[in-house]
Amino acid sequence: MVKARLNPGDTVVFIGDSITDSGRRVEAPPLGNGYVSLFKDLVDVSHPELRLNVVNKGISGNTIRDLRERWEDDVINLKPKLVSVLIGINDVHRYLGGDVGLSPENFRKMYDEVLNLTVKSLDAQILLMAPFYVTRANTLNTFRRLILQALPAYINVVEELSKEYSAFFINLHDEFQRLLNYIEPEALAPDAVHPTRKGHMLIAWKVYEAVIGG
């Protein structure tokens, strides 16, 4: 598998919603208590010579629409060599709640717009992670089941865009569903959205594996 081409001192920007934010603006600045901080630790102990400048630009509650609004400030102007994006679960929630502006079609349009700007403005590699939902709810007619049914359309968008832009891609939903064969949902993400430390470790390891090496 091809790995990212990172040099000592390169900037890596992680952007997304609360899963990326993970308390980075209040409880644990600047990287938060989640997968971004864990990724930095993994790189620091395995490849200390890289001295990566890791930047967390996650903001709780964000959708792709919010990322589009702040993309130039929080991504382009930082001139990163690697941009990692994890977005989509809030889009699914709000679309099911009636926000048609966050339909899979509009999600794709806005996502494509920021990626297009990125490749035109930067000499950067891109990592796209699929949104995920950590639940086994597939029998009763519940909101959790509705999310599981709507989610694949958003995952497909991310995977298709990763191919179009020659980006790294991680299907986090598949990864979490695989773990559910062995680990209870409560141990990975009690509310199905926000990971525990164990859940964040999965994301951090998959990012590390994709861009640095297993």
Short mmCIF file of C-alpha atoms in Angstrom, two decimals:
data_model
loop_
_atom_site.label_atom_id
_atom_site.label_comp_id
_atom_site.label_asym_id
_atom_site.label_seq_id
_atom_site.Cartn_x
_atom_site.Cartn_y
_atom_site.Cartn_z
CA MET A 1 0.00 0.00 0.00
CA VAL A 2 1.26 3.47 -0.88
CA LYS A 3 1.96 5.64 2.16
CA ALA A 4 1.91 9.40 2.56
CA ARG A 5 5.04 11.30 1.59
CA LEU A 6 5.77 13.28 4.75
CA ASN A 7 8.96 15.15 5.54
CA PRO A 8 10.26 16.45 8.87
CA GLY A 9 8.28 19.44 10.07
CA ASP A 10 5.36 18.96 7.67
CA THR A 11 1.95 20.22 8.77
CA VAL A 12 -0.92 17.74 9.01
CA VAL A 13 -4.42 19.19 9.43
CA PHE A 14 -7.31 17.15 10.83
CA ILE A 15 -10.70 18.77 10.22
CA GLY A 16 -14.18 17.60 11.14
CA ASP A 17 -16.88 17.69 13.79
CA SER A 18 -16.97 16.78 17.50
CA ILE A 19 -15.28 13.43 16.90
CA THR A 20 -12.21 15.30 15.71
CA ASP A 21 -12.65 18.24 18.12
CA SER A 22 -12.73 15.94 21.15
CA GLY A 23 -12.27 18.77 23.65
CA ARG A 24 -9.39 20.48 21.85
CA ARG A 25 -10.81 23.98 22.43
CA VAL A 26 -11.65 23.62 26.14
CA GLU A 27 -10.55 20.54 28.07
CA ALA A 28 -7.38 19.52 26.25
CA PRO A 29 -5.93 22.11 23.88
CA PRO A 30 -4.57 22.04 21.26
CA LEU A 31 -5.14 18.46 20.05
CA GLY A 32 -8.00 17.23 22.22
CA ASN A 33 -8.46 13.89 23.95
CA GLY A 34 -9.25 11.84 20.85
CA TYR A 35 -7.77 10.25 17.80
CA VAL A 36 -5.80 13.31 16.69
CA SER A 37 -3.75 13.34 19.88
CA LEU A 38 -3.34 9.56 19.78
CA PHE A 39 -2.14 9.73 16.18
CA LYS A 40 0.44 12.35 17.13
CA ASP A 41 1.69 10.14 19.95
CA LEU A 42 1.94 7.12 17.64
CA VAL A 43 4.01 9.10 15.14
CA ASP A 44 6.19 10.70 17.80
CA VAL A 45 7.21 7.38 19.33
CA SER A 46 7.62 5.48 16.06
CA HIS A 47 9.09 8.21 13.84
CA PRO A 48 10.35 10.99 16.13
CA GLU A 49 12.50 12.32 13.32
CA LEU A 50 9.37 13.51 11.47
CA ARG A 51 8.49 16.11 14.12
CA LEU A 52 5.10 16.56 12.45
CA ASN A 53 3.16 19.75 13.11
CA VAL A 54 -0.26 18.21 13.80
CA VAL A 55 -3.18 20.66 13.85
CA ASN A 56 -6.70 19.86 15.07
CA LYS A 57 -9.44 21.89 13.37
CA GLY A 58 -12.45 19.89 14.51
CA ILE A 59 -15.50 21.83 15.73
CA SER A 60 -18.38 20.14 17.54
CA GLY A 61 -21.66 20.08 15.63
CA ASN A 62 -20.14 20.80 12.23
CA THR A 63 -21.44 19.53 8.90
CA ILE A 64 -19.83 19.70 5.47
CA ARG A 65 -21.56 23.07 5.08
CA ASP A 66 -19.69 24.40 8.11
CA LEU A 67 -16.39 23.01 6.87
CA ARG A 68 -16.96 24.71 3.53
CA GLU A 69 -17.43 28.06 5.31
CA ARG A 70 -14.10 27.85 7.13
CA TRP A 71 -12.06 25.78 4.67
CA GLU A 72 -9.81 28.60 3.45
CA ASP A 73 -8.96 29.77 6.98
CA ASP A 74 -8.63 26.37 8.62
CA VAL A 75 -7.07 24.35 5.79
CA ILE A 76 -5.78 26.29 2.79
CA ASN A 77 -4.04 29.08 4.72
CA LEU A 78 -2.17 26.58 6.92
CA LYS A 79 -0.50 25.05 3.84
CA PRO A 80 -0.57 21.47 5.11
CA LYS A 81 1.10 18.56 3.37
CA LEU A 82 -1.66 16.22 4.50
CA VAL A 83 -5.34 17.04 5.03
CA SER A 84 -7.53 14.55 6.88
CA VAL A 85 -11.31 14.93 6.79
CA LEU A 86 -13.90 13.17 8.95
CA ILE A 87 -17.40 14.58 8.45
CA GLY A 88 -20.91 13.36 7.75
CA ILE A 89 -22.73 11.99 10.78
CA ASN A 90 -24.25 15.39 11.67
CA ASP A 91 -25.24 15.76 8.03
CA VAL A 92 -27.16 12.47 8.22
CA HIS A 93 -28.88 13.47 11.46
CA ARG A 94 -29.95 16.86 10.14
CA TYR A 95 -31.06 15.56 6.77
CA LEU A 96 -33.31 13.04 8.51
CA GLY A 97 -34.54 15.94 10.64
CA GLY A 98 -35.65 17.86 7.54
CA ASP A 99 -32.59 19.82 6.38
CA VAL A 100 -32.71 19.03 2.65
CA GLY A 101 -29.61 21.16 2.13
CA LEU A 102 -27.64 18.28 3.65
CA SER A 103 -28.98 15.55 1.37
CA PRO A 104 -26.42 13.09 0.00
CA GLU A 105 -26.43 15.05 -3.27
CA ASN A 106 -25.72 18.37 -1.57
CA PHE A 107 -23.22 16.71 0.75
CA ARG A 108 -21.32 15.54 -2.32
CA LYS A 109 -21.50 18.95 -4.02
CA MET A 110 -20.03 20.84 -1.05
CA TYR A 111 -17.46 18.13 -0.31
CA ASP A 112 -16.33 18.16 -3.94
CA GLU A 113 -16.02 21.94 -3.84
CA VAL A 114 -13.59 21.99 -0.90
CA LEU A 115 -11.54 19.11 -2.29
CA ASN A 116 -11.32 20.82 -5.66
CA LEU A 117 -10.09 24.00 -3.96
CA THR A 118 -7.55 21.95 -2.03
CA VAL A 119 -5.94 20.31 -5.05
CA LYS A 120 -5.86 23.64 -6.89
CA SER A 121 -4.34 25.56 -3.97
CA LEU A 122 -2.03 23.09 -2.25
CA ASP A 123 0.57 20.46 -2.89
CA ALA A 124 -1.07 18.23 -0.32
CA GLN A 125 -2.17 14.66 0.08
CA ILE A 126 -5.73 14.00 1.25
CA LEU A 127 -7.18 11.42 3.61
CA LEU A 128 -10.96 10.95 3.64
CA MET A 129 -12.65 8.97 6.39
CA ALA A 130 -16.20 7.70 6.09
CA PRO A 131 -18.74 8.70 8.74
CA PHE A 132 -19.72 5.87 11.08
CA TYR A 133 -22.45 4.86 13.49
CA VAL A 134 -21.72 2.34 16.24
CA THR A 135 -24.89 0.34 16.78
CA ARG A 136 -26.47 -3.02 16.05
CA ALA A 137 -29.97 -1.51 15.81
CA ASN A 138 -31.47 -3.15 12.72
CA THR A 139 -34.80 -4.61 13.82
CA LEU A 140 -37.08 -2.08 15.52
CA ASN A 141 -38.27 0.99 13.64
CA THR A 142 -36.10 3.45 15.57
CA PHE A 143 -34.15 6.59 14.70
CA ARG A 144 -30.93 4.63 15.08
CA ARG A 145 -32.12 2.20 12.44
CA LEU A 146 -33.05 5.11 10.15
CA ILE A 147 -29.52 6.48 10.51
CA LEU A 148 -28.02 3.12 9.63
CA GLN A 149 -30.23 3.01 6.54
CA ALA A 150 -29.32 6.54 5.43
CA LEU A 151 -25.62 6.35 6.20
CA PRO A 152 -24.44 4.23 3.21
CA ALA A 153 -25.31 6.99 0.74
CA TYR A 154 -22.95 9.36 2.56
CA ILE A 155 -20.24 6.71 2.86
CA ASN A 156 -20.49 6.08 -0.88
CA VAL A 157 -20.00 9.80 -1.55
CA VAL A 158 -16.80 9.86 0.50
CA GLU A 159 -15.44 6.72 -1.13
CA GLU A 160 -16.23 7.96 -4.64
CA LEU A 161 -14.59 11.32 -3.95
CA SER A 162 -11.52 9.58 -2.57
CA LYS A 163 -11.14 7.82 -5.91
CA GLU A 164 -11.73 10.98 -7.92
CA TYR A 165 -9.10 12.89 -5.95
CA SER A 166 -6.65 9.99 -5.51
CA ALA A 167 -7.03 10.33 -1.76
CA PHE A 168 -6.43 7.83 1.01
CA PHE A 169 -9.75 6.34 2.18
CA ILE A 170 -10.74 4.66 5.44
CA ASN A 171 -14.18 3.11 5.81
CA LEU A 172 -14.53 3.68 9.53
CA HIS A 173 -18.10 2.41 9.57
CA ASP A 174 -16.95 -1.00 8.35
CA GLU A 175 -14.12 -0.97 10.88
CA PHE A 176 -16.44 -0.27 13.79
CA GLN A 177 -19.01 -2.80 12.58
CA ARG A 178 -16.26 -5.41 12.43
CA LEU A 179 -15.33 -4.70 16.06
CA LEU A 180 -18.98 -5.07 17.09
CA ASN A 181 -18.57 -8.80 16.45
CA TYR A 182 -16.32 -8.88 19.51
CA ILE A 183 -16.87 -5.70 21.54
CA GLU A 184 -20.09 -4.20 22.87
CA PRO A 185 -21.19 -0.85 21.38
CA GLU A 186 -21.02 0.77 24.83
CA ALA A 187 -17.27 0.15 24.93
CA LEU A 188 -16.73 1.86 21.57
CA ALA A 189 -19.27 4.70 21.46
CA PRO A 190 -22.05 4.75 24.07
CA ASP A 191 -24.25 7.15 22.07
CA ALA A 192 -23.30 5.49 18.75
CA VAL A 193 -21.53 8.68 17.60
CA HIS A 194 -18.84 9.80 20.06
CA PRO A 195 -16.09 7.22 20.56
CA THR A 196 -14.62 6.14 23.86
CA ARG A 197 -10.84 6.06 24.18
CA LYS A 198 -10.95 2.57 22.67
CA GLY A 199 -12.98 3.87 19.72
CA HIS A 200 -10.61 6.78 19.22
CA MET A 201 -7.69 4.35 19.32
CA LEU A 202 -9.22 2.47 16.41
CA ILE A 203 -9.43 5.68 14.36
CA ALA A 204 -5.92 6.77 15.31
CA TRP A 205 -4.46 3.40 14.41
CA LYS A 206 -6.26 3.29 11.05
CA VAL A 207 -4.99 6.79 10.22
CA TYR A 208 -1.48 5.84 11.25
CA GLU A 209 -1.67 2.62 9.25
CA ALA A 210 -2.92 4.45 6.16
CA VAL A 211 -0.45 7.32 6.06
CA ILE A 212 2.61 6.10 7.99
CA GLY A 213 2.56 2.33 7.97
CA GLY A 214 1.31 -0.58 10.02
#
